[in-house]
Structure formats: structure tokens, C-alpha cells
Amino acid sequence: EFPIAGYSSGTASGVYGENNATGVGVQGTSVNVGWGVWGDNTATGIGVLGTNGNAGTGVFGFIANTGTAASVAVFGENDGLGEGGYFEIANAANARNALWGVTNGTGRAAEIQLNNTTSTNAALLSIHTGLGRAGEFGTTTANTTYRQVLFANCDALSTDGFHAAVWGQTDGITSGVFLATLSNNNTTALTGQALSATNVTSVGVYG
């Protein structure tokens, strides 16, 4: 039994709320460990749908308390066989990003982690079917600490040659290009170094 219940067996809404000013059409609040708003679907429909017909936001997650630690504005979990989150732009004329991550703090703008120790998949896969790059990394501010734009590290203590920090492969004619465009005689396009202290046959660059 529910204190307030709405039911519809057709195309109408079971519960409808509307606001034409600055208030809230429907509001759900929880002051304990429960949910303020719950949407459920047991078929192929949608549990919760948020739409916007103008320049606003369809679904918005917001945490107002700046001192709240380990809080998540929007959280998605899937215990089945589908995706935990999916973002798509269906309009071919849309030049915006399908997914955008920005932070004003000191943490990462995005972090991707694969925790299954038996998985052979890549933690991150980027595919481009057009004419651009599949991935691009860059810095836009003066870097006075001489940090790398891209850093790859393999922690596996293995002599297997496939345990490489960086692997470049192509079906074409060029698998890697390194350019140093600074007009300085001391510029180095590629540096190779082997730090093994016990194996005197280590090679910095092998071709």
C-alpha cells in the first residue's frame, strides 16, 4: 500500500506534476537511507525518463553540501549483462561531445578501472570510423614541472616482450612518428633508456 498511488493502463501518466515558474513539478525527498524518488520497470520500458524540449537539462544530479565526502551526484549500476552507463548523440549534425568530464578540483577529470583479474579486454577502447584521431592528449598551460603529456607504465615484473608500456602497430607503412618542433639544437625527438642494473644485455632502443 502507498500513501499516494497513481496508475495508468494506457498511454497517460499515472502521476503527473507540472510547474510553470521556478518551483518543482514533482519532488521526492529522503532524510534517511531510502530513496527520494524511485522509478522501476519490469519490462522493456524506462524506469525514470527525463526530457527537455529546450536548452536545459533532461536529468540533473546535484549535491549542494560542499563538505560531503565520497558522494556521487549521478550513479549507475547494472547487475545484469548490459552497460552501467550509455551516452549517445543521435543527431549527425551535432558537433558537441557525447561525454564530457570537467573538474575544478585536484583529482582526475576521468578514471577508468577494470577489476576483473581474468579479463583480457582493454580497460579503454577508442574507435574512430571517420577521418580524425582515435585519441588525442595535450596540455594547454605552461608546464614548469616538466611533466609528460602522456605517461604509460607497466607494473608487471615480467620478461615477456609483450608486456610493453607502449605498443605501436599498424597495417600500413608507419607505426610510430616522434617529432620535436622546438627550434633548439638540444631538442630530442625520441629517448630510449634501459635501467637494468643486473642485465648487461639490456637495450635502450631496438630496431
GROMACS .gro file of C-alpha atoms in nm:
model
  207
    1GLU     CA    1   0.000   0.000   0.000
    2PHE     CA    2   0.118   0.352  -0.085
    3PRO     CA    3   0.008   0.679   0.075
    4ILE     CA    4  -0.026   0.821  -0.276
    5ALA     CA    5  -0.066   0.595  -0.578
    6GLY     CA    6  -0.124   0.664  -0.944
    7TYR     CA    7  -0.198   0.402  -1.205
    8SER     CA    8  -0.246   0.406  -1.579
    9SER     CA    9  -0.301   0.112  -1.814
   10GLY     CA   10  -0.284   0.321  -2.129
   11THR     CA   11  -0.057   0.595  -2.262
   12ALA     CA   12  -0.143   0.851  -1.994
   13SER     CA   13   0.066   0.924  -1.685
   14GLY     CA   14  -0.002   0.751  -1.356
   15VAL     CA   15   0.128   1.056  -1.168
   16TYR     CA   16   0.177   1.396  -1.329
   17GLY     CA   17   0.333   1.709  -1.187
   18GLU     CA   18   0.381   2.041  -1.364
   19ASN     CA   19   0.545   2.370  -1.278
   20ASN     CA   20   0.540   2.681  -1.497
   21ALA     CA   21   0.751   2.906  -1.275
   22THR     CA   22   1.068   2.845  -1.073
   23GLY     CA   23   0.937   2.569  -0.846
   24VAL     CA   24   0.932   2.190  -0.879
   25GLY     CA   25   0.674   1.983  -1.063
   26VAL     CA   26   0.741   1.665  -0.864
   27GLN     CA   27   0.973   1.643  -0.564
   28GLY     CA   28   1.095   1.340  -0.374
   29THR     CA   29   1.298   1.368  -0.054
   30SER     CA   30   1.461   1.113   0.173
   31VAL     CA   31   1.605   1.204   0.513
   32ASN     CA   32   1.731   0.854   0.588
   33VAL     CA   33   1.889   0.570   0.387
   34GLY     CA   34   1.598   0.530   0.145
   35TRP     CA   35   1.528   0.687  -0.192
   36GLY     CA   36   1.364   1.021  -0.254
   37VAL     CA   37   1.240   0.911  -0.596
   38TRP     CA   38   1.213   0.553  -0.720
   39GLY     CA   39   1.147   0.453  -1.078
   40ASP     CA   40   1.102   0.088  -1.169
   41ASN     CA   41   1.042  -0.103  -1.492
   42THR     CA   42   0.990  -0.478  -1.518
   43ALA     CA   43   0.960  -0.496  -1.898
   44THR     CA   44   1.146  -0.322  -2.181
   45GLY     CA   45   1.042   0.032  -2.093
   46ILE     CA   46   1.212   0.302  -1.886
   47GLY     CA   47   1.216   0.328  -1.509
   48VAL     CA   48   1.294   0.701  -1.499
   49LEU     CA   49   1.287   0.932  -1.801
   50GLY     CA   50   1.400   1.292  -1.803
   51THR     CA   51   1.344   1.508  -2.112
   52ASN     CA   52   1.393   1.869  -2.206
   53GLY     CA   53   1.250   2.035  -2.517
   54ASN     CA   54   1.465   2.347  -2.494
   55ALA     CA   55   1.823   2.430  -2.394
   56GLY     CA   56   1.801   2.291  -2.040
   57THR     CA   57   1.892   1.956  -1.888
   58GLY     CA   58   1.699   1.631  -1.915
   59VAL     CA   59   1.837   1.473  -1.596
   60PHE     CA   60   2.039   1.666  -1.339
   61GLY     CA   61   2.218   1.531  -1.033
   62PHE     CA   62   2.333   1.785  -0.776
   63ILE     CA   63   2.498   1.775  -0.431
   64ALA     CA   64   2.475   2.109  -0.252
   65ASN     CA   65   2.685   2.027   0.055
   66THR     CA   66   3.046   2.109  -0.033
   67GLY     CA   67   3.172   1.919   0.271
   68THR     CA   68   3.007   1.589   0.178
   69ALA     CA   69   3.282   1.333   0.119
   70ALA     CA   70   3.255   1.029  -0.111
   71SER     CA   71   2.923   1.149  -0.251
   72VAL     CA   72   2.809   1.085  -0.608
   73ALA     CA   73   2.580   1.322  -0.797
   74VAL     CA   74   2.475   1.060  -1.053
   75PHE     CA   75   2.534   0.686  -1.004
   76GLY     CA   76   2.456   0.399  -1.239
   77GLU     CA   77   2.484   0.028  -1.154
   78ASN     CA   78   2.392  -0.274  -1.363
   79ASP     CA   79   2.376  -0.622  -1.208
   80GLY     CA   80   2.273  -0.779  -1.539
   81LEU     CA   81   2.459  -0.806  -1.869
   82GLY     CA   82   2.420  -0.453  -2.005
   83GLU     CA   83   2.613  -0.129  -1.968
   84GLY     CA   84   2.645   0.068  -1.647
   85GLY     CA   85   2.612   0.393  -1.839
   86TYR     CA   86   2.545   0.478  -2.201
   87PHE     CA   87   2.563   0.815  -2.377
   88GLU     CA   88   2.469   0.872  -2.740
   89ILE     CA   89   2.416   1.169  -2.970
   90ALA     CA   90   2.176   1.062  -3.246
   91ASN     CA   91   2.188   1.391  -3.437
   92ALA     CA   92   2.459   1.368  -3.707
   93ALA     CA   93   2.477   1.748  -3.725
   94ASN     CA   94   2.564   1.776  -3.354
   95ALA     CA   95   2.929   1.876  -3.308
   96ARG     CA   96   2.929   1.851  -2.928
   97ASN     CA   97   3.079   1.580  -2.707
   98ALA     CA   98   2.878   1.268  -2.621
   99LEU     CA   99   3.051   1.259  -2.281
  100TRP     CA  100   3.222   1.547  -2.105
  101GLY     CA  101   3.414   1.532  -1.776
  102VAL     CA  102   3.536   1.850  -1.605
  103THR     CA  103   3.673   1.908  -1.254
  104ASN     CA  104   3.780   2.226  -1.077
  105GLY     CA  105   3.945   2.025  -0.800
  106THR     CA  106   4.279   1.846  -0.781
  107GLY     CA  107   4.157   1.500  -0.880
  108ARG     CA  108   4.127   1.339  -1.221
  109ALA     CA  109   3.867   1.451  -1.470
  110ALA     CA  110   3.811   1.084  -1.558
  111GLU     CA  111   3.930   0.749  -1.423
  112ILE     CA  112   3.871   0.410  -1.583
  113GLN     CA  113   3.941   0.087  -1.398
  114LEU     CA  114   3.886  -0.279  -1.489
  115ASN     CA  115   3.883  -0.502  -1.176
  116ASN     CA  116   3.833  -0.848  -1.329
  117THR     CA  117   4.171  -1.022  -1.300
  118THR     CA  118   4.080  -1.278  -1.569
  119SER     CA  119   3.965  -1.025  -1.828
  120THR     CA  120   4.173  -0.988  -2.145
  121ASN     CA  121   3.984  -0.683  -2.268
  122ALA     CA  122   4.130  -0.334  -2.277
  123ALA     CA  123   4.027  -0.104  -1.993
  124LEU     CA  124   3.975   0.171  -2.251
  125LEU     CA  125   3.883   0.124  -2.617
  126SER     CA  126   3.859   0.415  -2.857
  127ILE     CA  127   3.749   0.362  -3.219
  128HIS     CA  128   3.707   0.630  -3.484
  129THR     CA  129   3.526   0.540  -3.806
  130GLY     CA  130   3.574   0.883  -3.961
  131LEU     CA  131   3.881   1.086  -4.057
  132GLY     CA  132   4.005   1.204  -3.718
  133ARG     CA  133   4.226   1.056  -3.448
  134ALA     CA  134   4.107   0.779  -3.217
  135GLY     CA  135   4.280   0.956  -2.927
  136GLU     CA  136   4.446   1.289  -2.857
  137PHE     CA  137   4.623   1.416  -2.546
  138GLY     CA  138   4.758   1.764  -2.479
  139THR     CA  139   4.830   2.033  -2.222
  140THR     CA  140   4.709   2.390  -2.258
  141THR     CA  141   4.902   2.567  -1.981
  142ALA     CA  142   5.271   2.634  -1.922
  143ASN     CA  143   5.419   2.323  -1.764
  144THR     CA  144   5.703   2.429  -1.536
  145THR     CA  145   5.744   2.087  -1.371
  146TYR     CA  146   5.836   1.911  -1.696
  147ARG     CA  147   5.559   1.651  -1.670
  148GLN     CA  148   5.484   1.426  -1.964
  149VAL     CA  149   5.172   1.479  -2.171
  150LEU     CA  150   5.126   1.101  -2.191
  151PHE     CA  151   5.271   0.855  -1.939
  152ALA     CA  152   5.245   0.477  -1.980
  153ASN     CA  153   5.365   0.236  -1.713
  154CYS     CA  154   5.360  -0.144  -1.694
  155ASP     CA  155   5.398  -0.273  -1.338
  156ALA     CA  156   5.429  -0.639  -1.443
  157LEU     CA  157   5.772  -0.772  -1.342
  158SER     CA  158   5.794  -0.998  -1.645
  159THR     CA  159   6.050  -1.080  -1.913
  160ASP     CA  160   5.769  -1.130  -2.165
  161GLY     CA  161   5.827  -0.895  -2.457
  162PHE     CA  162   5.452  -0.838  -2.493
  163HIS     CA  163   5.441  -0.667  -2.152
  164ALA     CA  164   5.532  -0.336  -2.309
  165ALA     CA  165   5.431   0.001  -2.162
  166VAL     CA  166   5.370   0.132  -2.515
  167TRP     CA  167   5.296  -0.078  -2.821
  168GLY     CA  168   5.256   0.072  -3.167
  169GLN     CA  169   5.133  -0.137  -3.458
  170THR     CA  170   4.991  -0.057  -3.799
  171ASP     CA  171   4.880  -0.240  -4.110
  172GLY     CA  172   5.020   0.050  -4.312
  173ILE     CA  173   5.377   0.172  -4.352
  174THR     CA  174   5.436   0.377  -4.035
  175SER     CA  175   5.375   0.254  -3.680
  176GLY     CA  176   5.520   0.549  -3.492
  177VAL     CA  177   5.630   0.909  -3.552
  178PHE     CA  178   5.808   1.128  -3.297
  179LEU     CA  179   5.854   1.499  -3.370
  180ALA     CA  180   6.025   1.772  -3.170
  181THR     CA  181   5.921   2.104  -3.323
  182LEU     CA  182   6.105   2.337  -3.084
  183SER     CA  183   6.378   2.522  -3.276
  184ASN     CA  184   6.656   2.422  -3.037
  185ASN     CA  185   6.967   2.226  -3.116
  186ASN     CA  186   6.932   2.035  -2.787
  187THR     CA  187   6.586   1.902  -2.874
  188THR     CA  188   6.538   1.524  -2.869
  189ALA     CA  189   6.252   1.358  -3.056
  190LEU     CA  190   6.299   1.012  -2.903
  191THR     CA  191   6.496   0.892  -2.600
  192GLY     CA  192   6.545   0.523  -2.519
  193GLN     CA  193   6.691   0.404  -2.189
  194ALA     CA  194   6.729   0.065  -2.018
  195LEU     CA  195   6.767   0.090  -1.637
  196SER     CA  196   6.853  -0.273  -1.564
  197ALA     CA  197   7.136  -0.290  -1.309
  198THR     CA  198   7.192  -0.665  -1.338
  199ASN     CA  199   7.138  -0.746  -1.707
  200VAL     CA  200   7.421  -0.600  -1.914
  201THR     CA  201   7.248  -0.705  -2.236
  202SER     CA  202   6.958  -0.465  -2.185
  203VAL     CA  203   6.887  -0.240  -2.481
  204GLY     CA  204   6.758   0.116  -2.474
  205VAL     CA  205   6.635   0.121  -2.834
  206TYR     CA  206   6.597  -0.186  -3.052
  207GLY     CA  207   6.509  -0.184  -3.421
   0.00000   0.00000   0.00000
